[in-house]
CSV table of C-alpha atoms in Angstrom, one decimal:
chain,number,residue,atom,x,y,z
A,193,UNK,CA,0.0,0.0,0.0
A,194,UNK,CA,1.4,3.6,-1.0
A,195,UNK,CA,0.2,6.1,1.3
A,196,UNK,CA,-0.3,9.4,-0.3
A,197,UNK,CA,1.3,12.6,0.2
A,198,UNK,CA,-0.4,14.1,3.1
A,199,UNK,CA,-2.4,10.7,4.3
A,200,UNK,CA,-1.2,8.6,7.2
A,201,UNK,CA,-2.7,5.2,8.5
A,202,UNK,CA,-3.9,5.2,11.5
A,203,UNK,CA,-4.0,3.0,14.4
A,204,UNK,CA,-5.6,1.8,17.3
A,205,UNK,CA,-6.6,-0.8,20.3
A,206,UNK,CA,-8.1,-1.7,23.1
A,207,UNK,CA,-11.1,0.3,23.8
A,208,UNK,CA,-13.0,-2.7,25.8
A,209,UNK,CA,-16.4,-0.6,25.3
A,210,UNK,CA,-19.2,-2.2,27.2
A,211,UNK,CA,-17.0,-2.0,30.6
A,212,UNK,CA,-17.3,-2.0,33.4
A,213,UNK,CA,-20.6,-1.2,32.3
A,214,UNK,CA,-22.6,0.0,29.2
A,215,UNK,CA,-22.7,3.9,30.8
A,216,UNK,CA,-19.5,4.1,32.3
A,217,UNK,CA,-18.3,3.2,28.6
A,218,UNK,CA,-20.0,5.4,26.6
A,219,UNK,CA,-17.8,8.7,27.4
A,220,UNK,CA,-15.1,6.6,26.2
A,221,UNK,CA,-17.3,5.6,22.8
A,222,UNK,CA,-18.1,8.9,22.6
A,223,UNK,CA,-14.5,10.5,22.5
A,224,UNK,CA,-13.1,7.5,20.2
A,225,UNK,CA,-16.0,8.4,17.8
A,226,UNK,CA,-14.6,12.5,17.4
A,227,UNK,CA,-11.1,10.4,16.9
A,228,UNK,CA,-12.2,8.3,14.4
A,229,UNK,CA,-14.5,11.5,12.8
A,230,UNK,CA,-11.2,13.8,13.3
A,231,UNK,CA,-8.8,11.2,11.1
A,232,UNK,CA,-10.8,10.6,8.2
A,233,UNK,CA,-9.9,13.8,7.0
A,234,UNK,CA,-6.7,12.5,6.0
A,235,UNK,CA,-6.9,8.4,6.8
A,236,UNK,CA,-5.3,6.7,4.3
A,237,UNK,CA,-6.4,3.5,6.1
A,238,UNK,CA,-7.7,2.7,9.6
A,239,UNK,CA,-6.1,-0.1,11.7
A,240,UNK,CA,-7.9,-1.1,14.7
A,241,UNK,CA,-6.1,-3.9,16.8
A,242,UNK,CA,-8.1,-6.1,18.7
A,243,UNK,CA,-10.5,-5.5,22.0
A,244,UNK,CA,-12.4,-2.8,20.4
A,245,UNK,CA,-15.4,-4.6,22.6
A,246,UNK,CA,-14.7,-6.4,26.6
A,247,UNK,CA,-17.0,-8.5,24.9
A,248,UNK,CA,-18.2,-9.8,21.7
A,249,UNK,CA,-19.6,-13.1,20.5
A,250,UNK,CA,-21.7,-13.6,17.1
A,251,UNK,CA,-24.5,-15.7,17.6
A,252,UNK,CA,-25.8,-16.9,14.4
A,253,UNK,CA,-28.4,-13.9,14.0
A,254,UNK,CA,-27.8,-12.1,17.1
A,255,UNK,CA,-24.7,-10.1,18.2
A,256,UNK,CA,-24.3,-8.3,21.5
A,257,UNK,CA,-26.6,-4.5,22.2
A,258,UNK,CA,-25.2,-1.6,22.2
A,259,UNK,CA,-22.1,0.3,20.3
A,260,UNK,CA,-24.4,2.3,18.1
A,261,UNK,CA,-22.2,5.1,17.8
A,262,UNK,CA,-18.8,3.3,16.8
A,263,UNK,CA,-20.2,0.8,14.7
A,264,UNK,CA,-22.3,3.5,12.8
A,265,UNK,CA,-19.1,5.5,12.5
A,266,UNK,CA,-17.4,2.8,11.2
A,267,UNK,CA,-19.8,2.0,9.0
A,268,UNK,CA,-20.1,5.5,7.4
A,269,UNK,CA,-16.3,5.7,6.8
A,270,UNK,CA,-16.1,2.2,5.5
A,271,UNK,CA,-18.8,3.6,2.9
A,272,UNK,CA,-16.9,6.8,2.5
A,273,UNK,CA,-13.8,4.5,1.0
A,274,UNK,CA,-11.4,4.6,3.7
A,275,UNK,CA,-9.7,0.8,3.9
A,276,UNK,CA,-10.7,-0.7,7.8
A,277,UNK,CA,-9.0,-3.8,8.8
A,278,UNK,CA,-9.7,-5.4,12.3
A,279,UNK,CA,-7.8,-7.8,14.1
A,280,UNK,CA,-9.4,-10.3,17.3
A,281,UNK,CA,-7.9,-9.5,20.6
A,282,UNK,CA,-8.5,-11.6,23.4
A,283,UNK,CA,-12.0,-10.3,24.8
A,284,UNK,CA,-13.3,-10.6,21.1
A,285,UNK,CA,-12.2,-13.8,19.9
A,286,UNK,CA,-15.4,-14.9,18.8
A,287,UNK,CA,-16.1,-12.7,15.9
A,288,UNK,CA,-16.4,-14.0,12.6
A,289,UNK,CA,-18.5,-12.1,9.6
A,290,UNK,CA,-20.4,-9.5,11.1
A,291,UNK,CA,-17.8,-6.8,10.2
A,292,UNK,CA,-17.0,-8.1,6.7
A,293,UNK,CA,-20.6,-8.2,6.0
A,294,UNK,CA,-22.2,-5.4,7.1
A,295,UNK,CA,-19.1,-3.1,7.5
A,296,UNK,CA,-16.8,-4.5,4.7
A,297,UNK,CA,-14.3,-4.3,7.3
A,298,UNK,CA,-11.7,-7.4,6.8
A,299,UNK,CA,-10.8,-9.4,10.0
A,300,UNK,CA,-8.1,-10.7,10.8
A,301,UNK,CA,-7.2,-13.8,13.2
A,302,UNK,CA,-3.4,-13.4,13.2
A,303,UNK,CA,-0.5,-11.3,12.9
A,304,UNK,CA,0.0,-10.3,9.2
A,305,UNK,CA,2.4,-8.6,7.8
A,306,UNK,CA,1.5,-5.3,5.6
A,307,UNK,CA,4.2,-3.3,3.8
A,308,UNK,CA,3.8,0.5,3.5
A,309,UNK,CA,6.1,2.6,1.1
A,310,UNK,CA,8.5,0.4,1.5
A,311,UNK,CA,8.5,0.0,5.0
A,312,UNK,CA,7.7,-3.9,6.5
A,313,UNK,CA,5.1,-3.9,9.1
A,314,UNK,CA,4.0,-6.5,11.2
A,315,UNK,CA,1.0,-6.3,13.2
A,316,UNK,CA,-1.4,-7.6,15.4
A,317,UNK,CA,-3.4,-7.8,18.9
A,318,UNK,CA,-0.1,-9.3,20.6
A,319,UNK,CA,-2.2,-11.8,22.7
A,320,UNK,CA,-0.3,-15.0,22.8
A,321,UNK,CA,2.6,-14.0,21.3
A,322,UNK,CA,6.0,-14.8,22.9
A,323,UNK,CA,7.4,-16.9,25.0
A,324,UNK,CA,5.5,-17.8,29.1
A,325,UNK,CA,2.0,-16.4,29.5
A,326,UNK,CA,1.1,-20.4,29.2
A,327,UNK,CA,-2.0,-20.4,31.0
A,328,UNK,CA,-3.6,-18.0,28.7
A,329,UNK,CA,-2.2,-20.2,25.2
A,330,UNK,CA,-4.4,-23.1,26.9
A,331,UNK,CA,-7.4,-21.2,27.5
A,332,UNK,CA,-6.8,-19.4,23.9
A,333,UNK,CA,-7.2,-23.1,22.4
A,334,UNK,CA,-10.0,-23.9,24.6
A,335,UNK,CA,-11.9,-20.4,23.3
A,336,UNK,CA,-11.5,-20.8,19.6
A,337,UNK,CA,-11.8,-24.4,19.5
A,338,UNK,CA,-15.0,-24.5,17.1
A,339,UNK,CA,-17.0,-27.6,19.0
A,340,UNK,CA,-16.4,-24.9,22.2
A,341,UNK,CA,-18.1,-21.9,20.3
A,342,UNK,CA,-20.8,-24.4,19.0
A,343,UNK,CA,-21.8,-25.3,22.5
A,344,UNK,CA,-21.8,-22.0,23.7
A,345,UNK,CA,-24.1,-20.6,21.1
A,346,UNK,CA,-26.7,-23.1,22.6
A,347,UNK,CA,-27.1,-20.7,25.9
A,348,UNK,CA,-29.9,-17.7,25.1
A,349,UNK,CA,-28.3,-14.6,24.8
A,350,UNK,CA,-29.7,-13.1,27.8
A,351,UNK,CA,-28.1,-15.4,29.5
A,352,UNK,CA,-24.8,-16.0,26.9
A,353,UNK,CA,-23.8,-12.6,26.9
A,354,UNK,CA,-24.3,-11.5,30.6
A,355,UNK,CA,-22.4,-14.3,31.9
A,356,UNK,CA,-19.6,-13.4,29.6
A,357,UNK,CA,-19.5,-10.1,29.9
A,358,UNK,CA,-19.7,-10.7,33.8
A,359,UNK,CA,-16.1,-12.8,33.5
A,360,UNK,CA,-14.4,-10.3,31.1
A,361,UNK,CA,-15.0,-7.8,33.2
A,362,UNK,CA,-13.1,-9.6,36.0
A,363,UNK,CA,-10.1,-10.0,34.0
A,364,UNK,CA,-7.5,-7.8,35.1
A,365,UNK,CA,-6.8,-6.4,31.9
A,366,UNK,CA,-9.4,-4.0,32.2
A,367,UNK,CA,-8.4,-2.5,35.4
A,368,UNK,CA,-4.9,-1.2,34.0
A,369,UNK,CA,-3.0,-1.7,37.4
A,370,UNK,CA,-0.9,-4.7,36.3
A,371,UNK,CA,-0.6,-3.5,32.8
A,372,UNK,CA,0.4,0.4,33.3
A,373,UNK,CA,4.6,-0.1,33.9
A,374,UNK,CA,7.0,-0.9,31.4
A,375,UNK,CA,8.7,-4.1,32.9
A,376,UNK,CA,12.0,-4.1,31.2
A,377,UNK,CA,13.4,-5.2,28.3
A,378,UNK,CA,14.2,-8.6,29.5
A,379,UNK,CA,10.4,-9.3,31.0
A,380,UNK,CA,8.5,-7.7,28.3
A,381,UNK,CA,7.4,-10.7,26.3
A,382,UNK,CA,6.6,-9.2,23.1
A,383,UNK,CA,10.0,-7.5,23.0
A,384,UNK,CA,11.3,-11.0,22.9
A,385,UNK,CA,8.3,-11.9,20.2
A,386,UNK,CA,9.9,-9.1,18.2
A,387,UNK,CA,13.8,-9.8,18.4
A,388,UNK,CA,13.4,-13.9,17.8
A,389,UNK,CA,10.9,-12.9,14.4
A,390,UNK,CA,13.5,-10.4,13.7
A,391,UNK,CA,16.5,-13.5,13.9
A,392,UNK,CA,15.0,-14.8,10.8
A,393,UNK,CA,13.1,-11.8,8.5
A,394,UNK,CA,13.6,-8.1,8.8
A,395,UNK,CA,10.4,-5.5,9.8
A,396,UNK,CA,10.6,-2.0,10.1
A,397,UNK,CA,7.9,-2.2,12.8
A,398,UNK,CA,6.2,-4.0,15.0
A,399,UNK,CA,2.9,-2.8,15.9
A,400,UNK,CA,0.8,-4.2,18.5
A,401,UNK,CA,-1.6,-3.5,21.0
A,402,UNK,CA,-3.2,-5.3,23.9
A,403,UNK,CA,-0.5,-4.5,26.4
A,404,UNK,CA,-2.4,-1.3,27.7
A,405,UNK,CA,0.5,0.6,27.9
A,406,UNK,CA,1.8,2.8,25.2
A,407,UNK,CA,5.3,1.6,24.3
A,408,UNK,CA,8.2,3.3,21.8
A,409,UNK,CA,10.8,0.5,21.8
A,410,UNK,CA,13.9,0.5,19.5
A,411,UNK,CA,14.8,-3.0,18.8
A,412,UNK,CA,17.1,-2.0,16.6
A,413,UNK,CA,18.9,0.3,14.3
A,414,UNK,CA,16.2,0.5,11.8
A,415,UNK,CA,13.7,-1.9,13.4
A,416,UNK,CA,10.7,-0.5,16.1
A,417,UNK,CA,8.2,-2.1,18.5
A,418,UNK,CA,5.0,0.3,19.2
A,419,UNK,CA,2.6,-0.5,21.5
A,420,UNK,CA,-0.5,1.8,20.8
A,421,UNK,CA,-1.1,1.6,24.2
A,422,UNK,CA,-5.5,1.9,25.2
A,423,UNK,CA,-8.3,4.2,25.4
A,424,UNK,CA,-9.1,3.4,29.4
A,425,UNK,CA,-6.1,5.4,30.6
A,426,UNK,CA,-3.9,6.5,27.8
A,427,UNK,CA,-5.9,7.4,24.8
A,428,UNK,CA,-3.1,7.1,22.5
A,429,UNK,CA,-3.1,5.4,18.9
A,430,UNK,CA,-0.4,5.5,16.3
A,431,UNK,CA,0.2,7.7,13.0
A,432,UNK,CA,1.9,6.5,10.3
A,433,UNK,CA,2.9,9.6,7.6
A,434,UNK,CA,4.2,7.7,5.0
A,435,UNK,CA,7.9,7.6,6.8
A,436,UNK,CA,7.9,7.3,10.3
A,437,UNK,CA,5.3,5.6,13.0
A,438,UNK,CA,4.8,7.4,16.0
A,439,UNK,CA,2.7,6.9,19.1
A,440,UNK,CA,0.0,9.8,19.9
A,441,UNK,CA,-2.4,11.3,22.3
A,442,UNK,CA,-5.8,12.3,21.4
């Protein structure tokens, strides 16, 4: 992708709308919404990375209530012609064709590499990634498995979605207090996702989110790691002008 004189790509993650509860949220919709209304004035493309929602799950007609504004939003700029990809983060694993269908908004599963005049990107959520964290790889498997989804779509939603809104609101994530310090270069495990992929291919960037703290991390001479940090505590997102990436605060 060539990114136009005077465009950028923009990106973003972790929003977790919908907690701790549907009104404490919606200041935070509300604000992401004049971001999102502010950048497509010069968005080349619009990169949301995972746990846009503390909860999502597509039944097979029925997805959770709420998120009006953003999806609307979303919507219109998708219809304006501004490129939207989304990738899953771990509180919205279960999506699978809403957005493609009635956003044309691409989903992504994975980390996936993009290149942007001429600089090699590498982007994703970040959940997962790297080496320890074990506990969560095993529940990861457990969550995507599709015989697990299947059985889950048998509970109503009224009962579906409150229970698992319930449990992703208890996940510590959300309360930033374990997620808000930079832990060093040794113990920060997608630093060491970054320098082993970097062992075998070269990126100019890595760009992920999911950590909750916005990070600027030079890996390298002329290789990056940016964390675009969340919209709870930080509201920061990253800007891509066609030559550098650099983390922001809206």
């Amino acid at each position: 992708m060539e990114v136009p004189e005077g465009k950028k790509i923009y990106f973003s993650s972790d929003n977790h709308l919908g907690a701790p509860t549907a009104e404490e949220s919606r200041p935070r919709e509300e604000k992401f919404v004049a971001w999102l209304d502010k950048i497509s004035e010069d968005a080349a493309a619009i990169f949301l990375l995972g746990d846009l929602f503390d909860f999502w799950f597509e039944y097979k007609h029925v997805v959770p209530k709420g998120f009006v504004r953003v999806l609307g939003k979303l919507a219109q700029l998708s219809d304006r012609g501004i490129p939207i990809y989304f990738f899953v983060g771990n509180h919205d694993l279960w999506m699978n064709d809403y957005f493609e269908k009635e956003l044309k908004i691409p989903v992504f599963h994975r980390p996936k590499e993009f290149t942007f005049n001429d600089k090699k990107f590498l982007i994703g959520h970040g959940d997962g990634l790297g080496p320890g964290d074990k506990g969560f790889k095993r529940m990861k498997k457990v969550f995507t498995n599709p015989f697990a989804k299947w059985l889950y779509r048998w509970l109503h939603p009224d009962l579906g979605v409150p229970l698992a809104q319930y449990f992703s609101v208890k996940n510590k994530v959300i309360s930033g207090k374990e997620d808000v310090e930079f832990l060093g270069e040794d113990k920060e495990w997608l630093i060491a996702y970054c320098r082993r992929k970097l062992e075998k291919k070269h990126y100019d960037y890595f760009l992920f989110g999911h950590r909750h703290l916005p990070i600027d991390f030079q890996l390298t001479k002329d290789s990056k790691y940016i964390n675009t940090g969340d919209w709870i505590n930080f509201y920061t997102y990253a800007e891509f002008d066609g030559k550098e990436l650099h983390l922001k605060e809206w």
